[in-house]
Every structure is written in structure tokens, then in C-alpha cells.
Amino acid sequence: MDYDGMDGLEDAGPRVTVRQASRDRADFTMEGVDLSFANSLRRTLLAEVPTMAIDLVEVQANTSSLADEFIAHRLGLIPLNSKNVNDVSYTRECEFCEQYCEHCSVTLDLHARCTGDEIMKVYARDLVVSEPRPNEWVGMPVITDSLGLGSVICKLRKDQEIRMKCIAKKGIAKEHAKWAPVSAVGFEYDPHNKLKHLDYWYEEDPAKEWPKSANAAWEDAPQDGEPFDYAAQPGKFYFDVESVGNLEPDAVVIEGIKVLQQKLALIIQELGDDRNGDADGFGAPRSPEGMQAGGDYGMDQGYTTPFGNTGGQTMYGGGTTPFGATPYGQSGWQ
């Protein structure tokens, strides 16, 4: 992503400062949000950003020394390119199939046979992507080493062979770690511990035994004798996102924000339906009808019981508890 021209923006609302960006890592700070939002974003990046991974392996031949399940597990952990993964449907939501098809999956074929006396290594580069697929990027094995080989899948001796059909599907790390877009998400706030959210265990001197992180240079250190501010809240958060290669780190963050927005929008929609869904009498829950006294338009005010009593009465007939007076000395609603 091009970060040029981002300086000079108004300091209103959330603000992100990118400190370092590379192919597999993004280090940035976030301000203008509270702790709950920052932590929600961190959890979303770890577990709810969709990616592609091999989920189904059809073994046609395997005479290697490794079991079918062992190789299938290794295949599932190979990172696959997940650019524009939203073009791929979830298999459980696919309208065109019940198991997998070109709309919800990518097929990769693996066929290797050792014919020489030397041990043969099978790499991720040996996975061949079949067409058609949802777009030109998804499903390609991610290869980042200088030799262009990728992860080692297995080793074969002379006359050993493996032939497998791999089906890659869309998923999230909450279902299985193979769909994780990141290997780690560093997260920190208040590096000087001004808020006292951490209680360091130490033997002699906590300052020596707990050295400050590099993020401490981005904030002012507390002064000796400075009074504690009980109303202070964390306002600056430090993120260090490391991608496994299936998505660029900035794309992971953007997708994480989109997922978080969708989840919040769903909650708002459900709450809106609860408020407005009782127009036809079959929507959200509401108070019992048929109030005898003090009600408007034939409905109660929300404090009757389902037993038909009025006012503050209970099922026992009065405004008291079944043991007499209320615990506060009153016998009913005042």
C-alpha cells in the first residue's frame, strides 16, 4: 500500500501512524480509540480474517514413509495466496455445490515419484493449481525463499510415489490455525506502566529487572513524585503485525477492520430489529398486554407479571414478597 501523502491529515477520530512496513510485517501505532476497540482489532486479526488453506486431501497413491494423515496435515499448513479472497464463497454457503466446486474452492494436484538413487524432496512448488478458480491469485502456494522451492512436504526414496488431489477452501483461524493470516500480533500500550495495569514481580529493582520496550521511546517517562491520575485511560496502542505470507500485512489489518465493522453492524441491526420488530405483534419481546389500570392504549407499562396482576403485585397477590414485607421494609410499590 502507498503511504505517501498521508501526512497533514486532520487529527480527528482514529489515527494510524505506520512506523515500518515490509512484505511480511507492519509496525504501526493507533490513537483516538479506546482499549476495547484496539484489543478487539487484535483478536480479529488473529482469528477472523478469512484466508485460503488446503482443507480436503484425496489420496490416490502414497508409498512414502509418512502416513496419509501426516502428509495431509503438512499440506494444510502450507500458506496459499489469499488476495481478493472475498471472491471465494464459503463452502457452507455455496449455492452451486454441497462439497466443493470452482466457486468455493481451488484444486491443487500433487504428483511426485523418485526414480533415482538419491533421496528426492517434494516441495510446495510441486503443487500445481488447476483451473478454473475464482480469480488469478487465490490458491497459489506462497514461496518466499531465494531458491523458489517453498516448504518441504516429504522425502521420497527410489520407487516411492505420492499422488494427491488437494482442495483448498476459505476459512478463518477460529475454525483451524491453518487459516491464520498472521504468525503473531504484537500489542502494547502504556510502555512506562503509568496506569499501573501491570504489577511487576521483582526481587530488588523492577526498573532493572523489567527493561522497557522500544515503544517507551514514543512516550514521555513519568516524573519522580508525579501524582497518580485515577481518571487516565490508555490512548496510544502499538501494533506489530507479522504475516505468514498469504496476505500482505496491511491487507490483513484492512480486512480485520472490515470484519469488525460487519460484526458491529450485525449487532446494531439486531438491536434495531428488537426495537422495531413488534409492529405486527410477532417481532421483538414486549411487556404483557391487558393491563387493568394505569395503562395506555390497552398495554401495560412493563412492570406487570405474566400472571395478570397489576401494578407492582406479584403472583402471591400483593406488593409484598411471599414472606411478608420486602427486604427494604416496604410492602409494595410507592
Tab-separated table of C-alpha atoms in Angstrom:
chain	number	residue	atom	x	y	z
A	1	MET	CA	0.000	0.000	0.000
A	2	ASP	CA	1.220	3.507	-0.803
A	3	TYR	CA	1.545	5.596	2.359
A	4	ASP	CA	2.795	8.752	0.607
A	5	GLY	CA	0.669	11.805	1.019
A	6	MET	CA	-0.853	10.716	4.318
A	7	ASP	CA	0.813	13.494	6.331
A	8	GLY	CA	-1.190	16.570	7.145
A	9	LEU	CA	-4.487	14.825	7.736
A	10	GLU	CA	-6.723	16.230	10.437
A	11	ASP	CA	-6.220	14.749	13.907
A	12	ALA	CA	-9.884	13.851	14.242
A	13	GLY	CA	-11.089	10.380	15.105
A	14	PRO	CA	-8.872	7.300	14.923
A	15	ARG	CA	-5.357	7.959	13.674
A	16	VAL	CA	-2.808	5.403	12.482
A	17	THR	CA	0.921	6.065	12.204
A	18	VAL	CA	2.879	3.498	10.183
A	19	ARG	CA	6.373	3.107	11.657
A	20	GLN	CA	7.584	0.238	9.478
A	21	ALA	CA	6.080	-1.644	6.549
A	22	SER	CA	7.502	-4.525	4.559
A	23	ARG	CA	6.290	-7.547	2.634
A	24	ASP	CA	5.613	-9.588	5.755
A	25	ARG	CA	5.475	-7.077	8.608
A	26	ALA	CA	3.633	-3.890	9.542
A	27	ASP	CA	4.521	-1.888	12.646
A	28	PHE	CA	2.118	0.952	13.451
A	29	THR	CA	0.523	2.940	16.252
A	30	MET	CA	-3.175	3.641	16.690
A	31	GLU	CA	-4.650	6.611	18.539
A	32	GLY	CA	-8.121	8.035	19.029
A	33	VAL	CA	-9.666	4.706	20.071
A	34	ASP	CA	-10.208	3.038	23.419
A	35	LEU	CA	-8.665	-0.130	24.782
A	36	SER	CA	-11.683	-2.308	23.998
A	37	PHE	CA	-11.606	-1.404	20.288
A	38	ALA	CA	-7.837	-1.873	19.975
A	39	ASN	CA	-7.973	-5.263	21.663
A	40	SER	CA	-10.977	-6.291	19.531
A	41	LEU	CA	-8.977	-5.465	16.415
A	42	ARG	CA	-6.063	-7.533	17.690
A	43	ARG	CA	-8.303	-10.544	18.298
A	44	THR	CA	-9.944	-10.123	14.906
A	45	LEU	CA	-6.578	-10.084	13.135
A	46	LEU	CA	-5.620	-13.303	14.879
A	47	ALA	CA	-8.783	-15.315	14.391
A	48	GLU	CA	-11.358	-13.885	11.984
A	49	VAL	CA	-9.677	-12.662	8.800
A	50	PRO	CA	-10.556	-15.165	6.032
A	51	THR	CA	-7.816	-16.875	4.026
A	52	MET	CA	-7.331	-19.954	1.829
A	53	ALA	CA	-5.888	-23.265	3.025
A	54	ILE	CA	-5.952	-26.894	1.935
A	55	ASP	CA	-8.865	-28.474	3.766
A	56	LEU	CA	-9.512	-31.728	1.901
A	57	VAL	CA	-6.944	-34.196	0.556
A	58	GLU	CA	-7.872	-37.117	-1.678
A	59	VAL	CA	-5.011	-39.630	-1.537
A	60	GLN	CA	-4.632	-41.554	-4.784
A	61	ALA	CA	-1.211	-43.061	-4.057
A	62	ASN	CA	1.235	-42.849	-1.175
A	63	THR	CA	4.172	-45.226	-0.858
A	64	SER	CA	6.338	-42.829	1.161
A	65	SER	CA	7.361	-43.479	4.749
A	66	LEU	CA	4.832	-40.926	6.042
A	67	ALA	CA	1.206	-41.722	6.797
A	68	ASP	CA	-1.583	-40.158	4.716
A	69	GLU	CA	-2.803	-38.087	7.664
A	70	PHE	CA	0.693	-36.759	8.361
A	71	ILE	CA	1.152	-35.507	4.797
A	72	ALA	CA	-2.398	-34.088	4.718
A	73	HIS	CA	-1.638	-32.111	7.874
A	74	ARG	CA	1.565	-30.715	6.363
A	75	LEU	CA	-0.286	-29.750	3.188
A	76	GLY	CA	-2.873	-27.852	5.226
A	77	LEU	CA	-0.166	-25.702	6.825
A	78	ILE	CA	1.325	-24.514	3.508
A	79	PRO	CA	0.373	-20.821	3.081
A	80	LEU	CA	-1.710	-20.136	-0.012
A	81	ASN	CA	-2.169	-16.785	-1.687
A	82	SER	CA	-5.411	-15.252	-0.429
A	83	LYS	CA	-5.514	-11.995	-2.380
A	84	ASN	CA	-9.133	-10.998	-3.099
A	85	VAL	CA	-10.301	-13.969	-1.065
A	86	ASN	CA	-13.758	-12.414	-0.896
A	87	ASP	CA	-14.258	-13.655	-4.457
A	88	VAL	CA	-14.411	-17.148	-2.960
A	89	SER	CA	-17.575	-18.349	-1.250
A	90	TYR	CA	-17.620	-20.317	1.965
A	91	THR	CA	-18.412	-23.950	1.169
A	92	ARG	CA	-21.225	-23.952	3.729
A	93	GLU	CA	-22.831	-21.008	1.906
A	94	CYS	CA	-22.149	-22.090	-1.687
A	95	GLU	CA	-25.271	-22.190	-3.845
A	96	PHE	CA	-23.686	-24.358	-6.558
A	97	CYS	CA	-22.499	-27.438	-4.670
A	98	GLU	CA	-22.661	-29.442	-1.474
A	99	GLN	CA	-18.966	-30.256	-1.018
A	100	TYR	CA	-16.728	-28.146	-3.279
A	101	CYS	CA	-16.710	-26.505	-6.703
A	102	GLU	CA	-14.907	-23.766	-8.623
A	103	HIS	CA	-16.917	-21.082	-6.801
A	104	CYS	CA	-15.912	-22.092	-3.271
A	105	SER	CA	-12.574	-23.892	-3.653
A	106	VAL	CA	-9.302	-24.209	-5.526
A	107	THR	CA	-7.913	-27.574	-6.634
A	108	LEU	CA	-4.192	-28.339	-6.411
A	109	ASP	CA	-2.626	-31.534	-7.726
A	110	LEU	CA	0.496	-33.130	-6.270
A	111	HIS	CA	2.305	-35.930	-8.090
A	112	ALA	CA	5.921	-36.878	-7.402
A	113	ARG	CA	7.899	-40.081	-7.953
A	114	CYS	CA	11.538	-40.793	-7.173
A	115	THR	CA	13.336	-42.669	-9.945
A	116	GLY	CA	16.966	-42.098	-8.904
A	117	ASP	CA	19.161	-43.422	-6.127
A	118	GLU	CA	19.313	-40.071	-4.313
A	119	ILE	CA	16.652	-39.016	-1.843
A	120	MET	CA	14.117	-36.744	-3.524
A	121	LYS	CA	12.491	-33.843	-1.674
A	122	VAL	CA	8.944	-32.783	-2.517
A	123	TYR	CA	8.346	-29.048	-2.119
A	124	ALA	CA	5.389	-26.700	-2.125
A	125	ARG	CA	6.391	-25.637	-5.636
A	126	ASP	CA	5.336	-29.120	-6.821
A	127	LEU	CA	1.695	-28.262	-6.117
A	128	VAL	CA	0.002	-27.491	-9.428
A	129	VAL	CA	-3.069	-25.243	-9.351
A	130	SER	CA	-5.925	-26.360	-11.576
A	131	GLU	CA	-8.264	-24.053	-13.455
A	132	PRO	CA	-10.856	-22.631	-13.246
A	133	ARG	CA	-10.712	-20.748	-9.957
A	134	PRO	CA	-12.412	-17.640	-8.523
A	135	ASN	CA	-9.556	-15.304	-9.515
A	136	GLU	CA	-5.975	-15.405	-10.742
A	137	TRP	CA	-4.353	-15.148	-7.292
A	138	VAL	CA	-6.096	-17.388	-4.787
A	139	GLY	CA	-4.703	-20.828	-4.154
A	140	MET	CA	-1.123	-20.340	-5.347
A	141	PRO	CA	1.422	-21.689	-2.816
A	142	VAL	CA	3.346	-18.902	-1.112
A	143	ILE	CA	7.072	-19.320	-1.830
A	144	THR	CA	9.422	-16.760	-0.289
A	145	ASP	CA	12.825	-18.498	-0.180
A	146	SER	CA	15.555	-17.407	-2.570
A	147	LEU	CA	15.625	-20.786	-4.356
A	148	GLY	CA	11.893	-20.721	-5.081
A	149	LEU	CA	11.225	-24.121	-3.524
A	150	GLY	CA	8.806	-23.450	-0.703
A	151	SER	CA	8.073	-25.677	2.277
A	152	VAL	CA	9.244	-29.289	2.294
A	153	ILE	CA	6.280	-31.666	2.132
A	154	CYS	CA	8.056	-35.024	2.324
A	155	LYS	CA	11.072	-37.020	1.127
A	156	LEU	CA	10.998	-39.984	-1.253
A	157	ARG	CA	13.407	-42.830	-1.813
A	158	LYS	CA	13.753	-44.752	-5.056
A	159	ASP	CA	10.439	-46.041	-6.475
A	160	GLN	CA	8.385	-44.235	-3.806
A	161	GLU	CA	5.500	-42.090	-5.049
A	162	ILE	CA	2.781	-39.748	-3.848
A	163	ARG	CA	-0.233	-38.634	-5.853
A	164	MET	CA	-2.827	-36.457	-4.160
A	165	LYS	CA	-5.663	-34.121	-5.031
A	166	CYS	CA	-5.843	-31.162	-2.649
A	167	ILE	CA	-8.923	-28.982	-2.203
A	168	ALA	CA	-8.276	-25.520	-0.751
A	169	LYS	CA	-11.201	-23.753	0.879
A	170	LYS	CA	-11.902	-20.427	2.511
A	171	GLY	CA	-11.937	-20.271	6.295
A	172	ILE	CA	-10.839	-18.411	9.426
A	173	ALA	CA	-8.369	-19.249	12.170
A	174	LYS	CA	-11.187	-19.565	14.690
A	175	GLU	CA	-12.032	-22.823	12.883
A	176	HIS	CA	-8.431	-24.026	12.435
A	177	ALA	CA	-4.993	-22.456	12.806
A	178	LYS	CA	-4.105	-23.267	9.171
A	179	TRP	CA	-6.321	-20.343	8.121
A	180	ALA	CA	-4.397	-17.864	10.298
A	181	PRO	CA	-3.258	-14.834	8.277
A	182	VAL	CA	-0.608	-13.862	10.832
A	183	SER	CA	2.036	-15.698	12.801
A	184	ALA	CA	1.915	-13.114	15.592
A	185	VAL	CA	0.373	-9.771	16.501
A	186	GLY	CA	2.431	-7.690	18.888
A	187	PHE	CA	0.251	-5.441	21.044
A	188	GLU	CA	1.251	-2.986	23.751
A	189	TYR	CA	0.071	0.184	25.432
A	190	ASP	CA	1.399	2.333	28.279
A	191	PRO	CA	5.012	1.108	27.969
A	192	HIS	CA	6.009	3.055	31.096
A	193	ASN	CA	3.172	1.480	33.115
A	194	LYS	CA	1.838	4.859	34.221
A	195	LEU	CA	-1.645	3.393	34.567
A	196	LYS	CA	-0.391	0.629	36.893
A	197	HIS	CA	-2.222	-2.051	34.901
A	198	LEU	CA	0.794	-4.307	35.491
A	199	ASP	CA	2.073	-5.347	38.884
A	200	TYR	CA	5.675	-6.402	38.277
A	201	TRP	CA	7.163	-9.143	40.392
A	202	TYR	CA	10.728	-8.254	41.254
A	203	GLU	CA	13.483	-9.104	43.707
A	204	GLU	CA	15.284	-5.797	44.121
A	205	ASP	CA	14.669	-3.186	41.424
A	206	PRO	CA	11.801	-3.510	38.908
A	207	ALA	CA	13.362	-0.921	36.570
A	208	LYS	CA	16.430	-3.130	36.093
A	209	GLU	CA	14.670	-6.463	36.101
A	210	TRP	CA	11.912	-5.330	33.682
A	211	PRO	CA	13.580	-3.285	30.908
A	212	LYS	CA	11.349	-1.023	28.854
A	213	SER	CA	10.332	-1.983	25.330
A	214	ALA	CA	11.296	0.022	22.269
A	215	ASN	CA	7.845	1.623	22.359
A	216	ALA	CA	8.805	3.505	25.521
A	217	ALA	CA	10.779	5.950	23.374
A	218	TRP	CA	7.487	7.092	21.832
A	219	GLU	CA	6.072	8.350	25.143
A	220	ASP	CA	7.249	10.593	27.951
A	221	ALA	CA	8.544	8.817	31.014
A	222	PRO	CA	6.799	9.568	34.335
A	223	GLN	CA	8.424	12.178	36.549
A	224	ASP	CA	9.581	11.448	40.073
A	225	GLY	CA	6.850	12.330	42.546
A	226	GLU	CA	4.241	12.712	39.799
A	227	PRO	CA	0.757	12.147	41.296
A	228	PHE	CA	-1.224	9.193	40.012
A	229	ASP	CA	-4.076	10.107	37.666
A	230	TYR	CA	-7.013	7.859	38.532
A	231	ALA	CA	-9.022	9.086	35.523
A	232	ALA	CA	-6.308	8.370	32.955
A	233	GLN	CA	-7.108	5.989	30.097
A	234	PRO	CA	-4.779	4.415	27.520
A	235	GLY	CA	-4.844	6.407	24.307
A	236	LYS	CA	-1.984	5.071	22.208
A	237	PHE	CA	-1.613	1.464	21.104
A	238	TYR	CA	1.330	-0.221	19.424
A	239	PHE	CA	0.757	-2.990	16.874
A	240	ASP	CA	3.334	-5.233	15.213
A	241	VAL	CA	1.625	-7.488	12.646
A	242	GLU	CA	3.640	-10.319	11.100
A	243	SER	CA	2.032	-12.069	8.135
A	244	VAL	CA	2.622	-15.697	7.158
A	245	GLY	CA	2.627	-14.662	3.502
A	246	ASN	CA	-0.909	-15.440	2.328
A	247	LEU	CA	-1.880	-11.772	2.696
A	248	GLU	CA	0.201	-8.626	2.938
A	249	PRO	CA	0.204	-7.259	6.492
A	250	ASP	CA	-1.581	-4.029	5.579
A	251	ALA	CA	-4.257	-6.083	3.792
A	252	VAL	CA	-4.664	-8.170	6.959
A	253	VAL	CA	-5.304	-5.025	9.007
A	254	ILE	CA	-7.768	-3.616	6.467
A	255	GLU	CA	-9.654	-6.922	6.284
A	256	GLY	CA	-9.669	-7.110	10.078
A	257	ILE	CA	-11.285	-3.673	10.307
A	258	LYS	CA	-13.879	-4.699	7.698
A	259	VAL	CA	-14.719	-7.874	9.635
A	260	LEU	CA	-15.035	-5.887	12.852
A	261	GLN	CA	-17.325	-3.374	11.123
A	262	GLN	CA	-19.523	-6.181	9.803
A	263	LYS	CA	-19.836	-7.746	13.250
A	264	LEU	CA	-20.760	-4.417	14.834
A	265	ALA	CA	-23.234	-3.659	12.028
A	266	LEU	CA	-24.919	-7.015	12.644
A	267	ILE	CA	-25.297	-6.218	16.336
A	268	ILE	CA	-26.766	-2.789	15.557
A	269	GLN	CA	-29.160	-4.358	13.060
A	270	GLU	CA	-30.317	-6.956	15.575
A	271	LEU	CA	-30.833	-4.291	18.221
A	272	GLY	CA	-32.777	-2.204	15.717
A	273	ASP	CA	-34.971	-5.187	14.891
A	274	ASP	CA	-35.627	-5.680	18.603
A	275	ARG	CA	-36.816	-2.106	18.951
A	276	ASN	CA	-38.940	-2.023	15.829
A	277	GLY	CA	-39.909	-5.640	15.309
A	278	ASP	CA	-43.099	-5.614	17.407
A	279	ALA	CA	-45.190	-3.616	14.934
A	280	ASP	CA	-47.004	-6.718	13.711
A	281	GLY	CA	-47.044	-8.460	17.062
A	282	PHE	CA	-44.501	-11.122	16.058
A	283	GLY	CA	-41.229	-9.261	16.474
A	284	ALA	CA	-39.133	-8.472	19.496
A	285	PRO	CA	-40.262	-9.350	23.043
A	286	ARG	CA	-42.547	-6.860	24.745
A	287	SER	CA	-44.358	-6.442	28.023
A	288	PRO	CA	-47.580	-8.423	28.611
A	289	GLU	CA	-50.771	-6.806	27.363
A	290	GLY	CA	-54.087	-6.374	29.158
A	291	MET	CA	-53.104	-4.013	31.933
A	292	GLN	CA	-56.156	-3.228	34.046
A	293	ALA	CA	-55.207	0.123	35.480
A	294	GLY	CA	-52.869	2.977	34.619
A	295	GLY	CA	-52.003	1.703	31.145
A	296	ASP	CA	-52.159	3.492	27.800
A	297	TYR	CA	-53.858	2.078	24.711
A	298	GLY	CA	-54.575	-1.226	26.360
A	299	MET	CA	-50.902	-2.009	27.110
A	300	ASP	CA	-49.059	-2.101	30.392
A	301	GLN	CA	-46.014	-0.090	31.377
A	302	GLY	CA	-43.655	-3.020	31.574
A	303	TYR	CA	-43.828	-3.875	35.263
A	304	THR	CA	-46.650	-6.406	35.454
A	305	THR	CA	-46.097	-10.135	35.725
A	306	PRO	CA	-47.239	-12.819	33.294
A	307	PHE	CA	-49.820	-13.903	35.907
A	308	GLY	CA	-52.128	-10.983	35.154
A	309	ASN	CA	-51.511	-8.947	38.315
A	310	THR	CA	-51.488	-5.201	38.064
A	311	GLY	CA	-49.111	-2.577	39.307
A	312	GLY	CA	-46.287	-3.907	41.418
A	313	GLN	CA	-48.147	-7.022	42.539
A	314	THR	CA	-46.643	-10.464	42.455
A	315	MET	CA	-48.181	-13.862	41.877
A	316	TYR	CA	-48.821	-14.069	45.594
A	317	GLY	CA	-51.489	-11.376	45.447
A	318	GLY	CA	-49.923	-8.254	46.859
A	319	GLY	CA	-46.931	-5.991	46.577
A	320	THR	CA	-45.050	-7.983	49.201
A	321	THR	CA	-42.811	-10.984	48.910
A	322	PRO	CA	-44.109	-14.467	49.811
A	323	PHE	CA	-42.519	-13.962	53.225
A	324	GLY	CA	-44.293	-10.705	54.094
A	325	ALA	CA	-42.644	-7.336	53.744
A	326	THR	CA	-39.921	-6.591	51.205
A	327	PRO	CA	-36.317	-6.688	52.373
A	328	TYR	CA	-36.346	-2.875	52.378
A	329	GLY	CA	-39.256	-2.509	54.739
A	330	GLN	CA	-41.814	-1.544	52.076
A	331	SER	CA	-44.916	-3.532	51.334
A	332	GLY	CA	-45.330	-2.546	47.710
A	333	TRP	CA	-44.604	-0.051	45.007
A	334	GLN	CA	-44.570	3.525	46.191
